[in-house]
Amino acid sequence: MHRPPQEDFSLRETKPHLGGGKVTGDKLTSTYDLVEQMQYLYVRVVKAKDLPGKDVSGSCDPYVEVKLGNYKGTTRHFEKKSNPEWNQVFAFSKERIQASALEVSVKDKDVVKDDFIGRVIFDLNEIPKRVPPDSPLAPQWYRLEDRKSEKAKGELMLAVWMGTQADEAFPEAWHSDAATVSGADGLANIRSKVYLSPKLWYLRVNVIEAQDLQPSDKGRFPEVYVKAILGNQALRTRVSMSKSINPLWNEDLMFVAAEPFEEPLILSVEDRVAPNKDEVLGRCGIPLQYVDRRLDHKPVNTRWFNLEKHIIVEGEKKKDMKFASKIHMRVCLEGGYHVLDESTHYSSDLRPTAKVLWKSSIGVLELGILNAQGLSPMKTKDGRATTDAYCVAKYGQKWVRTRTIIDSFSPKWNEQYTWEVYDPCTVVTIGVFDNCHLQGGDKGGRDSRIGKVRIRLSTLETDRVYTHSYPLLVLHPSGVKKMGEIHLAVRFTCSSLVNMMHLYSQPLLPKMHYIHPLTVSQLDSLRHQATQIVSMRLSRAEPPLRKEVVEYMLDVGSHMWSMRRSKANFFRIMGVLSGLIAVGKWFDQICNWKNPITTVLIHILFLILVMYPELILPTVFLYLFLIGVWYYRWRPRHPPHMDTRLSCADNAHPDELDEEFDTFPTSRPADIVRMRYDRLRSIAGRIQTVVGDLATQGERLQNLLSWRDPRATALFVIFCLISAVVLYVTPFQVVALLGGFYVLRHPRFRYKLPSVPLNFFRRLPARTDCML
């Protein structure tokens, strides 16, 4: 395979002109200071009055057209209204202005040709400037003029000013670079928005017992279990071991629930009357609004719930019953856990659900999304390649989406966002996508991913502005591909250094995760349900943050099997162990006297430490301190970024990538699946051999005293007795010196055969003889 050059995927530091150049050292002084200023001409069309009519009633169908050079924007039109109100803002980018005058015309909508009513013309040199936090410019009434610049009937209320993207009118304005987008749906899909994830809770249902069940077949012992349903989540208990009409379970079922609670918890007690036939003995519904909320490990009170043949939600009015089956449960919403909806490696929020348990924030994260360069074409429109890019950033419960820049491979956003930080060991994720829902868009289309960047806050220096161009890397079945670069400015400001340092001594997750831990399988299942709930809720917003975008940002599917990722993790482990391996090789050279001077110095150091053992720990920690101070000169000055070499993405085999992108269950032909299965069996066979060897060594260690080999155990027991006597009468320093000098002895006193202890250990029995 062709191997792309590594420098194409590197991180580049940049020096943009941030905040209009208002810089003081490493700190910037304006409020909108992490982006480059972009000048815009704003036109706010408020309303009109006394417009002339063309029919007998004197009314018209007016709309306003704002024209600046080749750019033209229009308001909606009103039918039969002489005093319309629009209150709409138009924004024209200053760098694209190619005219000296702004023309605002009022026209009358007509089937054949729109009639001209009047206009107002502004000289661009006379337009005032406005910079927030100045108050908004007050609109004024302007008399309409005809084409001969003579006064016409009617007046138009306008406000016209020059401003920047920091203006509060910017997000909802019609933009000149989106002039080709039409329709309310299309315009809504390109605007910048801020979204909030729904508040997620863990719902614990402790099913204890049921009483007085009424199975249809009285002559058999019922096989009863409980099924619980919450929205799209369904769980069930095991079949009760007490085969009676009063079964016991005492089993926990865990769900994910999101505020506002829209669906009740539905429970049904069912009897397995045949292998594929279950009989419902009773049902009940519990609205989550009335469920107890638990903040610590103290159990909530249990309750008895009536079971009925048809569902009646608890709390609704129902007819009196003389007799009913009952179920005994403890139901609570867990506020002491953090609901994991992200991969634990890239979590952006670690706070518990209940707000009363939150600690104070330690700082502020500020992110400036400047621009992108060299984006790849993502689709074809009118016979030519194009890209309509927007960014999504996620940290904590807050999601932000920039506006969509139409038809540009080098879009400029220059939008700035802030988040409160509660833990520095968190990650902010920024993704770039191609908008496929313009002009109303294809309802079934999916926004294509262009790339993603992750920045861990703990790797950033506080109060420093990081301006870098990050490569946007995406893995395709054909290999890794650079889709462009995104230019970001990041600043992490710490409000309390003491509180932040204190956090490093605290548990990463809330204490309930350690007092009542959830199993790994439970966490995987709950995380899947949480991501589904978040993606569904955000896709219902307006404009929607689509499911494919949310799932890509939350790394859904990252747990699936990948040969490439397995190799990368193996090499990561080898990288961690490389230090120990290097120390082992160095010690072997010392023992074999490869450098006699170094070996003699080690002998002297060893002698000093044995004679003065109180120096051992101070020496170790002083050595680590000196290493840390020495490496401070080469500390990382840039944030970490996606590494193709570490990910084994630059030399992955095409079939391995095709397997990684395969669906689950597989959709590949049988012969390919058979080949991959055989390959997996081969790899698993090697792992199986290594695991078996480790088990053999452990069993040999256990058999030292098990008398499985009576002669070996007798020898070891006699050796232990002699060693105990010798070590009792011999000073420890003498034993340590003799042992150390024996290990460091000269090669002429060594043998190439294995040592006696190793020979003895290898002869010990293991349980491999008992394996089939």
PDB file of N, CA, C and O in Angstrom, residues 236-265:
ATOM      1  N   ARG A 236     -35.826  -8.250  31.856  1.00  0.00           N
ATOM      2  CA  ARG A 236     -36.626  -9.236  32.575  1.00  0.00           C
ATOM      3  C   ARG A 236     -35.767  -9.903  33.638  1.00  0.00           C
ATOM      4  O   ARG A 236     -34.546  -9.984  33.522  1.00  0.00           O
ATOM      5  N   THR A 237     -36.427 -10.354  34.674  1.00  0.00           N
ATOM      6  CA  THR A 237     -35.737 -11.073  35.729  1.00  0.00           C
ATOM      7  C   THR A 237     -35.580 -12.547  35.321  1.00  0.00           C
ATOM      8  O   THR A 237     -36.126 -12.997  34.306  1.00  0.00           O
ATOM      9  N   ARG A 238     -34.850 -13.299  36.121  1.00  0.00           N
ATOM     10  CA  ARG A 238     -34.787 -14.739  35.925  1.00  0.00           C
ATOM     11  C   ARG A 238     -36.116 -15.355  36.398  1.00  0.00           C
ATOM     12  O   ARG A 238     -36.897 -14.716  37.110  1.00  0.00           O
ATOM     13  N   VAL A 239     -36.354 -16.576  36.013  1.00  0.00           N
ATOM     14  CA  VAL A 239     -37.538 -17.296  36.491  1.00  0.00           C
ATOM     15  C   VAL A 239     -37.356 -17.602  37.974  1.00  0.00           C
ATOM     16  O   VAL A 239     -36.289 -18.051  38.404  1.00  0.00           O
ATOM     17  N   SER A 240     -38.377 -17.311  38.760  1.00  0.00           N
ATOM     18  CA  SER A 240     -38.287 -17.499  40.209  1.00  0.00           C
ATOM     19  C   SER A 240     -38.056 -18.968  40.555  1.00  0.00           C
ATOM     20  O   SER A 240     -38.696 -19.879  39.990  1.00  0.00           O
ATOM     21  N   MET A 241     -37.139 -19.197  41.501  1.00  0.00           N
ATOM     22  CA  MET A 241     -36.837 -20.559  41.931  1.00  0.00           C
ATOM     23  C   MET A 241     -37.938 -21.123  42.829  1.00  0.00           C
ATOM     24  O   MET A 241     -38.097 -22.336  42.934  1.00  0.00           O
ATOM     25  N   SER A 242     -38.692 -20.233  43.475  1.00  0.00           N
ATOM     26  CA  SER A 242     -39.805 -20.692  44.324  1.00  0.00           C
ATOM     27  C   SER A 242     -41.047 -20.823  43.454  1.00  0.00           C
ATOM     28  O   SER A 242     -41.740 -19.845  43.177  1.00  0.00           O
ATOM     29  N   LYS A 243     -41.284 -22.019  42.977  1.00  0.00           N
ATOM     30  CA  LYS A 243     -42.374 -22.255  42.025  1.00  0.00           C
ATOM     31  C   LYS A 243     -43.705 -22.305  42.777  1.00  0.00           C
ATOM     32  O   LYS A 243     -44.214 -23.392  43.124  1.00  0.00           O
ATOM     33  N   SER A 244     -44.233 -21.118  43.057  1.00  0.00           N
ATOM     34  CA  SER A 244     -45.488 -21.012  43.795  1.00  0.00           C
ATOM     35  C   SER A 244     -46.192 -19.749  43.352  1.00  0.00           C
ATOM     36  O   SER A 244     -45.707 -19.006  42.483  1.00  0.00           O
ATOM     37  N   ILE A 245     -47.343 -19.506  43.949  1.00  0.00           N
ATOM     38  CA  ILE A 245     -48.092 -18.285  43.607  1.00  0.00           C
ATOM     39  C   ILE A 245     -47.558 -17.078  44.383  1.00  0.00           C
ATOM     40  O   ILE A 245     -48.061 -15.970  44.211  1.00  0.00           O
ATOM     41  N   ASN A 246     -46.539 -17.303  45.216  1.00  0.00           N
ATOM     42  CA  ASN A 246     -45.878 -16.209  45.937  1.00  0.00           C
ATOM     43  C   ASN A 246     -44.372 -16.247  45.637  1.00  0.00           C
ATOM     44  O   ASN A 246     -43.558 -16.578  46.511  1.00  0.00           O
ATOM     45  N   PRO A 247     -43.978 -15.927  44.396  1.00  0.00           N
ATOM     46  CA  PRO A 247     -42.574 -16.093  43.997  1.00  0.00           C
ATOM     47  C   PRO A 247     -41.670 -15.000  44.585  1.00  0.00           C
ATOM     48  O   PRO A 247     -42.117 -13.899  44.917  1.00  0.00           O
ATOM     49  N   LEU A 248     -40.373 -15.324  44.691  1.00  0.00           N
ATOM     50  CA  LEU A 248     -39.345 -14.403  45.160  1.00  0.00           C
ATOM     51  C   LEU A 248     -38.298 -14.216  44.074  1.00  0.00           C
ATOM     52  O   LEU A 248     -37.951 -15.159  43.357  1.00  0.00           O
ATOM     53  N   TRP A 249     -37.754 -12.958  43.984  1.00  0.00           N
ATOM     54  CA  TRP A 249     -36.672 -12.677  43.027  1.00  0.00           C
ATOM     55  C   TRP A 249     -35.527 -11.909  43.696  1.00  0.00           C
ATOM     56  O   TRP A 249     -34.389 -12.332  43.629  1.00  0.00           O
ATOM     57  N   ASN A 250     -35.843 -10.771  44.265  1.00  0.00           N
ATOM     58  CA  ASN A 250     -34.833  -9.853  44.837  1.00  0.00           C
ATOM     59  C   ASN A 250     -33.726  -9.571  43.817  1.00  0.00           C
ATOM     60  O   ASN A 250     -32.536  -9.793  44.059  1.00  0.00           O
ATOM     61  N   GLU A 251     -34.137  -9.048  42.668  1.00  0.00           N
ATOM     62  CA  GLU A 251     -33.221  -8.805  41.543  1.00  0.00           C
ATOM     63  C   GLU A 251     -33.362  -7.363  41.086  1.00  0.00           C
ATOM     64  O   GLU A 251     -34.466  -6.803  41.077  1.00  0.00           O
ATOM     65  N   ASP A 252     -32.219  -6.758  40.694  1.00  0.00           N
ATOM     66  CA  ASP A 252     -32.199  -5.368  40.228  1.00  0.00           C
ATOM     67  C   ASP A 252     -32.255  -5.302  38.709  1.00  0.00           C
ATOM     68  O   ASP A 252     -31.550  -6.056  38.019  1.00  0.00           O
ATOM     69  N   LEU A 253     -33.072  -4.393  38.206  1.00  0.00           N
ATOM     70  CA  LEU A 253     -33.111  -4.057  36.784  1.00  0.00           C
ATOM     71  C   LEU A 253     -32.772  -2.584  36.651  1.00  0.00           C
ATOM     72  O   LEU A 253     -33.321  -1.749  37.369  1.00  0.00           O
ATOM     73  N   MET A 254     -31.852  -2.248  35.723  1.00  0.00           N
ATOM     74  CA  MET A 254     -31.387  -0.871  35.571  1.00  0.00           C
ATOM     75  C   MET A 254     -31.785  -0.324  34.202  1.00  0.00           C
ATOM     76  O   MET A 254     -31.579  -0.991  33.174  1.00  0.00           O
ATOM     77  N   PHE A 255     -32.342   0.895  34.210  1.00  0.00           N
ATOM     78  CA  PHE A 255     -32.749   1.580  32.979  1.00  0.00           C
ATOM     79  C   PHE A 255     -32.129   2.977  32.946  1.00  0.00           C
ATOM     80  O   PHE A 255     -31.629   3.476  33.956  1.00  0.00           O
ATOM     81  N   VAL A 256     -32.217   3.600  31.781  1.00  0.00           N
ATOM     82  CA  VAL A 256     -31.850   5.004  31.622  1.00  0.00           C
ATOM     83  C   VAL A 256     -33.120   5.782  31.315  1.00  0.00           C
ATOM     84  O   VAL A 256     -33.871   5.426  30.393  1.00  0.00           O
ATOM     85  N   ALA A 257     -33.370   6.826  32.093  1.00  0.00           N
ATOM     86  CA  ALA A 257     -34.551   7.672  31.895  1.00  0.00           C
ATOM     87  C   ALA A 257     -34.094   9.109  31.685  1.00  0.00           C
ATOM     88  O   ALA A 257     -33.081   9.541  32.236  1.00  0.00           O
ATOM     89  N   ALA A 258     -34.837   9.851  30.878  1.00  0.00           N
ATOM     90  CA  ALA A 258     -34.476  11.230  30.546  1.00  0.00           C
ATOM     91  C   ALA A 258     -35.616  12.160  30.902  1.00  0.00           C
ATOM     92  O   ALA A 258     -36.790  11.852  30.665  1.00  0.00           O
ATOM     93  N   GLU A 259     -35.254  13.312  31.490  1.00  0.00           N
ATOM     94  CA  GLU A 259     -36.248  14.349  31.757  1.00  0.00           C
ATOM     95  C   GLU A 259     -36.506  15.142  30.469  1.00  0.00           C
ATOM     96  O   GLU A 259     -35.584  15.385  29.694  1.00  0.00           O
ATOM     97  N   PRO A 260     -37.750  15.588  30.258  1.00  0.00           N
ATOM     98  CA  PRO A 260     -38.950  15.294  31.043  1.00  0.00           C
ATOM     99  C   PRO A 260     -39.403  13.853  30.832  1.00  0.00           C
ATOM    100  O   PRO A 260     -39.267  13.315  29.734  1.00  0.00           O
ATOM    101  N   PHE A 261     -39.916  13.235  31.901  1.00  0.00           N
ATOM    102  CA  PHE A 261     -40.309  11.834  31.846  1.00  0.00           C
ATOM    103  C   PHE A 261     -41.604  11.714  31.056  1.00  0.00           C
ATOM    104  O   PHE A 261     -42.666  12.116  31.526  1.00  0.00           O
ATOM    105  N   GLU A 262     -41.502  11.163  29.860  1.00  0.00           N
ATOM    106  CA  GLU A 262     -42.658  11.116  28.971  1.00  0.00           C
ATOM    107  C   GLU A 262     -43.383   9.779  29.019  1.00  0.00           C
ATOM    108  O   GLU A 262     -44.565   9.704  28.685  1.00  0.00           O
ATOM    109  N   GLU A 263     -42.691   8.707  29.392  1.00  0.00           N
ATOM    110  CA  GLU A 263     -43.301   7.379  29.339  1.00  0.00           C
ATOM    111  C   GLU A 263     -43.229   6.722  30.716  1.00  0.00           C
ATOM    112  O   GLU A 263     -42.219   6.870  31.424  1.00  0.00           O
ATOM    113  N   PRO A 264     -44.264   5.999  31.111  1.00  0.00           N
ATOM    114  CA  PRO A 264     -44.226   5.319  32.417  1.00  0.00           C
ATOM    115  C   PRO A 264     -43.432   4.017  32.337  1.00  0.00           C
ATOM    116  O   PRO A 264     -43.155   3.489  31.252  1.00  0.00           O
ATOM    117  N   LEU A 265     -43.082   3.520  33.500  1.00  0.00           N
ATOM    118  CA  LEU A 265     -42.459   2.203  33.608  1.00  0.00           C
ATOM    119  C   LEU A 265     -43.575   1.156  33.628  1.00  0.00           C
ATOM    120  O   LEU A 265     -44.462   1.212  34.472  1.00  0.00           O
TER     121      LEU A 265
END
